[in-house]
Short mmCIF file of C-alpha atoms in Angstrom, two decimals:
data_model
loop_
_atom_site.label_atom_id
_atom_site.label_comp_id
_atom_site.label_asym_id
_atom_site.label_seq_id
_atom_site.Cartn_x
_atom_site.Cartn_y
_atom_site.Cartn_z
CA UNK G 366 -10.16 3.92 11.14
CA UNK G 367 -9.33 1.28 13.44
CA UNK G 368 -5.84 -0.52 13.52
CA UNK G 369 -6.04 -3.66 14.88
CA UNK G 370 -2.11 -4.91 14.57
CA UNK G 371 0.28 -1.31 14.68
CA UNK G 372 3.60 -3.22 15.89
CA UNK G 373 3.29 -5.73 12.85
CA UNK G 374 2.18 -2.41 10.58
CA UNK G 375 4.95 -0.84 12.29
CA UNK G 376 7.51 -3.47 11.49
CA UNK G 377 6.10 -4.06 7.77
CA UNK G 378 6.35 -0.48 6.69
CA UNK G 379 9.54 0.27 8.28
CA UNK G 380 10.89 -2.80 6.09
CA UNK G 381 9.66 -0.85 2.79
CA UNK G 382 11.42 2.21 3.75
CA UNK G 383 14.72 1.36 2.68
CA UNK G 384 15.15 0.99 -0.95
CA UNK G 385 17.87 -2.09 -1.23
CA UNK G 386 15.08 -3.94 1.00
CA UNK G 387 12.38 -3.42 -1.87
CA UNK G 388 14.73 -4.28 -4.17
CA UNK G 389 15.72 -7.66 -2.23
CA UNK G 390 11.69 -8.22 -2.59
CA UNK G 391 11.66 -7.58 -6.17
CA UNK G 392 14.37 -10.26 -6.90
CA UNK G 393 12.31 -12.42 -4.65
CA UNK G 394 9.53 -11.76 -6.96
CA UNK G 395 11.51 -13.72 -9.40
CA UNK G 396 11.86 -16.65 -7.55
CA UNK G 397 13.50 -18.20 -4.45
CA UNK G 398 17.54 -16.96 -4.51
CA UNK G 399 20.28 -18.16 -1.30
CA UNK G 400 21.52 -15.03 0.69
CA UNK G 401 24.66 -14.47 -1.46
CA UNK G 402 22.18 -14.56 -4.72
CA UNK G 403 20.50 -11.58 -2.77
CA UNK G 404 23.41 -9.19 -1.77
CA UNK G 405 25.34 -10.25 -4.80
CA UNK G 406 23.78 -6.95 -6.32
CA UNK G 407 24.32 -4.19 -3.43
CA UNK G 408 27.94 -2.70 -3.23
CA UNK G 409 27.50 -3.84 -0.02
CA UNK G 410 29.39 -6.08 2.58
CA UNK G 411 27.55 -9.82 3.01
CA UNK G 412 27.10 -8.92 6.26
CA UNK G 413 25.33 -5.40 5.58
CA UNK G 414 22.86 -7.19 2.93
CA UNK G 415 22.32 -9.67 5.71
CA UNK G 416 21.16 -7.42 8.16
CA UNK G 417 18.59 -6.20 5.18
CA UNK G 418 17.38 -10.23 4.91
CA UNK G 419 16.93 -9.93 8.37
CA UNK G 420 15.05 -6.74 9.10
CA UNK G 421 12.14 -8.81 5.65
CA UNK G 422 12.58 -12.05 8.19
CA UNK G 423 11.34 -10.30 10.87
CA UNK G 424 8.29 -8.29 9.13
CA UNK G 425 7.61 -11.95 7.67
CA UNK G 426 7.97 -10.72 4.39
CA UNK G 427 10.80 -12.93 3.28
CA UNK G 428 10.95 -17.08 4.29
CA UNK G 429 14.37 -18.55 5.27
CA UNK G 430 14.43 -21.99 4.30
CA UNK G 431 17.97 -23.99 5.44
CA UNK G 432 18.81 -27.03 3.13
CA UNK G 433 22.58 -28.54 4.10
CA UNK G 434 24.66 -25.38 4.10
CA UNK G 435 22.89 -23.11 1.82
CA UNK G 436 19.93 -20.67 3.33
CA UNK G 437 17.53 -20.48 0.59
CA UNK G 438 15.15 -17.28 0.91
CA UNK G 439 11.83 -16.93 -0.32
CA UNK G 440 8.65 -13.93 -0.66
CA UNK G 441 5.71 -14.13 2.03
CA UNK G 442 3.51 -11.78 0.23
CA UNK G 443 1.33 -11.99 2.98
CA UNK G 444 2.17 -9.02 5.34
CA UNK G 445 2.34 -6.88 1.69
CA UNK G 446 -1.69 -7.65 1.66
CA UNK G 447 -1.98 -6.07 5.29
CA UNK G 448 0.33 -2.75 4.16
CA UNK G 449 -2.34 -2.51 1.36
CA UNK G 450 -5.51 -3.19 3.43
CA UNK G 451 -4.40 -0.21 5.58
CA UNK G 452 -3.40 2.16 2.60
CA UNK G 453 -6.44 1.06 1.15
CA UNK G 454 -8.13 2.87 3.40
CA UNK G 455 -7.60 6.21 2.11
CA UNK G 456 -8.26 4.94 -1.40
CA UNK G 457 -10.65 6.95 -2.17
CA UNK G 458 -8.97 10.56 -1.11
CA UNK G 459 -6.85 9.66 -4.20
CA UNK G 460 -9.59 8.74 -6.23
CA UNK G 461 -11.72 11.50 -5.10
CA UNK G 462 -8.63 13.94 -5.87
CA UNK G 463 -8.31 12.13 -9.45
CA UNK G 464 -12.19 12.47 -10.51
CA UNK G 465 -12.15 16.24 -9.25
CA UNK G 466 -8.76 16.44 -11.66
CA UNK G 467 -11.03 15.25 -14.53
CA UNK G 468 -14.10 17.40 -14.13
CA UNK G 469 -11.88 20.29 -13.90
CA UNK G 470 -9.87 19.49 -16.83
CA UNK G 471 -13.28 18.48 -18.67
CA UNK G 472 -14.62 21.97 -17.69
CA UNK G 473 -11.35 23.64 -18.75
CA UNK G 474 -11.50 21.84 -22.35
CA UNK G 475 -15.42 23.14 -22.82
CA UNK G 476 -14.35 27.04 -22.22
CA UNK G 477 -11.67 26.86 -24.09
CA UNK G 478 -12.75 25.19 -27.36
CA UNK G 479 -14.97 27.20 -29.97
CA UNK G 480 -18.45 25.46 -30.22
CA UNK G 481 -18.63 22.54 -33.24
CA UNK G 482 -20.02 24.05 -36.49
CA UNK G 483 -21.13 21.81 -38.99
CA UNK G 484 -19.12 21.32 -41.46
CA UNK G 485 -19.70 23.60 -45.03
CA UNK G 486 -21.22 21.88 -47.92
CA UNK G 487 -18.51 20.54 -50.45
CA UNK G 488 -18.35 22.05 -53.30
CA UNK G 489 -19.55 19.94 -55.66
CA UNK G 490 -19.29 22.73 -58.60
CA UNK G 491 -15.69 21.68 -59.68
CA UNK B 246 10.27 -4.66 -11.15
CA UNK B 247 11.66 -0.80 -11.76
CA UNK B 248 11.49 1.99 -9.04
CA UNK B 249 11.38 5.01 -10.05
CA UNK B 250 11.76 7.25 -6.67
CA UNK B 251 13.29 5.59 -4.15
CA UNK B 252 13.78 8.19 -1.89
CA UNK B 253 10.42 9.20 -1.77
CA UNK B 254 8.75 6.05 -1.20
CA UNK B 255 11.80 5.53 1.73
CA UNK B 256 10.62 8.85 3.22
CA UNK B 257 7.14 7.47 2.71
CA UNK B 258 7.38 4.13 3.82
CA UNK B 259 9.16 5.54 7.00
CA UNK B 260 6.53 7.61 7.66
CA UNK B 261 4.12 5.36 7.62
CA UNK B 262 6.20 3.35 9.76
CA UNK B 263 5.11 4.55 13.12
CA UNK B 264 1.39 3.86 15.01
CA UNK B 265 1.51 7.22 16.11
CA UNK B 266 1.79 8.94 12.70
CA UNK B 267 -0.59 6.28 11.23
CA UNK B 268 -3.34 7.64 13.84
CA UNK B 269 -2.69 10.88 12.99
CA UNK B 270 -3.54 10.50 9.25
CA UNK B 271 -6.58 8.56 10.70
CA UNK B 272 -7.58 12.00 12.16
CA UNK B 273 -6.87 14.18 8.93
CA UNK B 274 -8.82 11.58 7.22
CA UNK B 275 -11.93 12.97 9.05
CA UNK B 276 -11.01 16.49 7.94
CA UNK B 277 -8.49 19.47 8.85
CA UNK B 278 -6.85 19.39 12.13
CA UNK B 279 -4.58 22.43 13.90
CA UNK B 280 -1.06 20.67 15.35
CA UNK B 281 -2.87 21.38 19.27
CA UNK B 282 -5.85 18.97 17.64
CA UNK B 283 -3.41 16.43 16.01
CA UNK B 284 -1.16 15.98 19.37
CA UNK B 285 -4.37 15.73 21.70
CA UNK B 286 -4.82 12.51 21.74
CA UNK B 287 -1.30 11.08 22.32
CA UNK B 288 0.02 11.02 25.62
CA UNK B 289 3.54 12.88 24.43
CA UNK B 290 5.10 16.83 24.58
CA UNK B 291 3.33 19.10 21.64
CA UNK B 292 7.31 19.28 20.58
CA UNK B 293 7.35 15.27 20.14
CA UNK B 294 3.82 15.40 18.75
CA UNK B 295 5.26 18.20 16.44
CA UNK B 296 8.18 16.24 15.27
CA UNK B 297 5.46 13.38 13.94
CA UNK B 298 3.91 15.87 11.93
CA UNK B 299 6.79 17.03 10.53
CA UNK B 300 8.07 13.62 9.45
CA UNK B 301 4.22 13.28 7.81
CA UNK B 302 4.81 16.52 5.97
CA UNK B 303 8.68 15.83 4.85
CA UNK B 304 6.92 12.83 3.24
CA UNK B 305 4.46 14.89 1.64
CA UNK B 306 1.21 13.30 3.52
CA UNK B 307 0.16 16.39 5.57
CA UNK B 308 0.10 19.68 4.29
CA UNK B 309 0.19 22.61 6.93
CA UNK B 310 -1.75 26.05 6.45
CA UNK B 311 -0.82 29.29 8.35
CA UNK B 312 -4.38 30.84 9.93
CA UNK B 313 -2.71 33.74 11.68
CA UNK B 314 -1.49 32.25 14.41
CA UNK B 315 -3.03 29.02 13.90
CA UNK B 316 -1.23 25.45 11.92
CA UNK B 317 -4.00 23.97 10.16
CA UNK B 318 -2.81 20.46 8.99
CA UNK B 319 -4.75 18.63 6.03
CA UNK B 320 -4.03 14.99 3.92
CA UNK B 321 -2.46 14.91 1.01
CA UNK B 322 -3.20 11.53 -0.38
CA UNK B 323 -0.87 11.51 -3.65
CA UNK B 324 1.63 9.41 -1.49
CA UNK B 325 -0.35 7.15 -0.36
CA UNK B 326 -1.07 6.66 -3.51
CA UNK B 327 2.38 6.30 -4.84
CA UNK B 328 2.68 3.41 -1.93
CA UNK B 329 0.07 1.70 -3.38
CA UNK B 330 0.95 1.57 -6.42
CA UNK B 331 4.28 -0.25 -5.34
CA UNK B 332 3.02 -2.28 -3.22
CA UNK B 333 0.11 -3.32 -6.04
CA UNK B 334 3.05 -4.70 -7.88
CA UNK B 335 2.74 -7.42 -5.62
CA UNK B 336 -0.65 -7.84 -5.59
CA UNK B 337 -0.82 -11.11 -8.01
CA UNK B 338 1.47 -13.14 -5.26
CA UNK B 339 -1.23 -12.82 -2.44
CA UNK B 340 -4.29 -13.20 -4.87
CA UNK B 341 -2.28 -16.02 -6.17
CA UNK B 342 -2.20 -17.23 -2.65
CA UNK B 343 -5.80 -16.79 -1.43
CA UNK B 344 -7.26 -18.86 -5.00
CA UNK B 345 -4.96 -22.21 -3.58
CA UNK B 346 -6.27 -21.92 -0.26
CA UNK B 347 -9.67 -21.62 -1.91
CA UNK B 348 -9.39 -24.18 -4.51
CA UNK B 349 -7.73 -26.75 -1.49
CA UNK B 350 -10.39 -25.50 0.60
CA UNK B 351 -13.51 -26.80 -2.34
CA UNK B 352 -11.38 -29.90 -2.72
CA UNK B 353 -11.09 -30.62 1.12
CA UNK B 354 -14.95 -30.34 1.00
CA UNK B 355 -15.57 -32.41 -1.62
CA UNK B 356 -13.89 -35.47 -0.63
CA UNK B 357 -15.37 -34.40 3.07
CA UNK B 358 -18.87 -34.71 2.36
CA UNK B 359 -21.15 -37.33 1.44
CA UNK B 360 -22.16 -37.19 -1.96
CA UNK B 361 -25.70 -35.33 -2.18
CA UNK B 362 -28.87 -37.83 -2.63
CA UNK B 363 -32.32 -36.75 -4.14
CA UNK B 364 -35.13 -36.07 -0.71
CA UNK B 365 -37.28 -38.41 -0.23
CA UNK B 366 -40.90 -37.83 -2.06
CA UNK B 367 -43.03 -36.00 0.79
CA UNK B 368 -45.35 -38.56 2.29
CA UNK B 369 -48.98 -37.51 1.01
CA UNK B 370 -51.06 -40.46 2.31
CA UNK B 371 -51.52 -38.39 5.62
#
């Protein structure tokens, strides 16, 4: 498994591993909101939830767009697509994992149930 | 967008963070690994080396087997799974993406090229 960019990888994950910066990501999901619109819902100085907008800006993962006095921020899904070409990777270890799960369980459920009988005739003498 | 575990998927996302760490679940993904054959192939201490693999297992992606005397480290892939699953939230945005670039792409070719013409019949009078 060759890794072609590990600084950008390095910079993208690190970004995801803070959970008020995912959250910043999921608003963005909504639309485009300023920088007060975006740490408006941290108990968190402006400055603080700045340094958050930042740390996206700099994994490109959030845009910065500057109309008159207001900085309007927006989602680059982009480097998201290169976090989940490398996880994708291991895919199938997971999937693997998940279709052993299911034979075993399968397996489990054949033991442990009594064998089908037919069902008797109804009595039809009532 | 809800998340459910934040401070896993930090601990995750940090771990993933690092090209170093990254490499080294490269190297479980080819099978089981002591911590001598993990740190080989960086150029840092066995301690530093050691302190990657215990970032990998505090995040749940290596899982470490005492042999006697011997660490055997293997993948667990349930957290990479968990990372994809976050990060496939997202998915739609970059799909989203990649079908405008394709659909500007057909229409820069259309008005590019010349509008197809019949060939000529093949000359047969030879």
């Amino acid at each position: 498994m060759v890794e072609h960019d590990s600084h950008t990888l390095d910079t993208i994950f690190h970004a995801l591993g803070d959970a008020t910066r995912r959250a910043m990501l999921g608003e963005l999901a909504s639309g485009e909101r300023t920088v007060s619109e975006l740490a408006e819902p941290f108990a968190m100085s402006l400055a603080a939830a700045s340094k958050h907008i930042k740390v996206l800006e700099n994994a490109g993962m959030v845009r910065r767009d500057i109309r008159g006095r207001t900085h309007v921020c927006s989602l680059d899904p982009v480097p998201l697509m290169s976090a989940d070409q490398w996880i994708g990777m291991y895919r199938r270890f997971w999937t693997d994992r998940l279709d052993t799960l299911e034979r075993l369980l399968r397996a489990a459920d054949a033991t442990a149930l009594p064998p089908k009988k037919p069902l008797p005739p109804e009595d039809k003498g009532e």
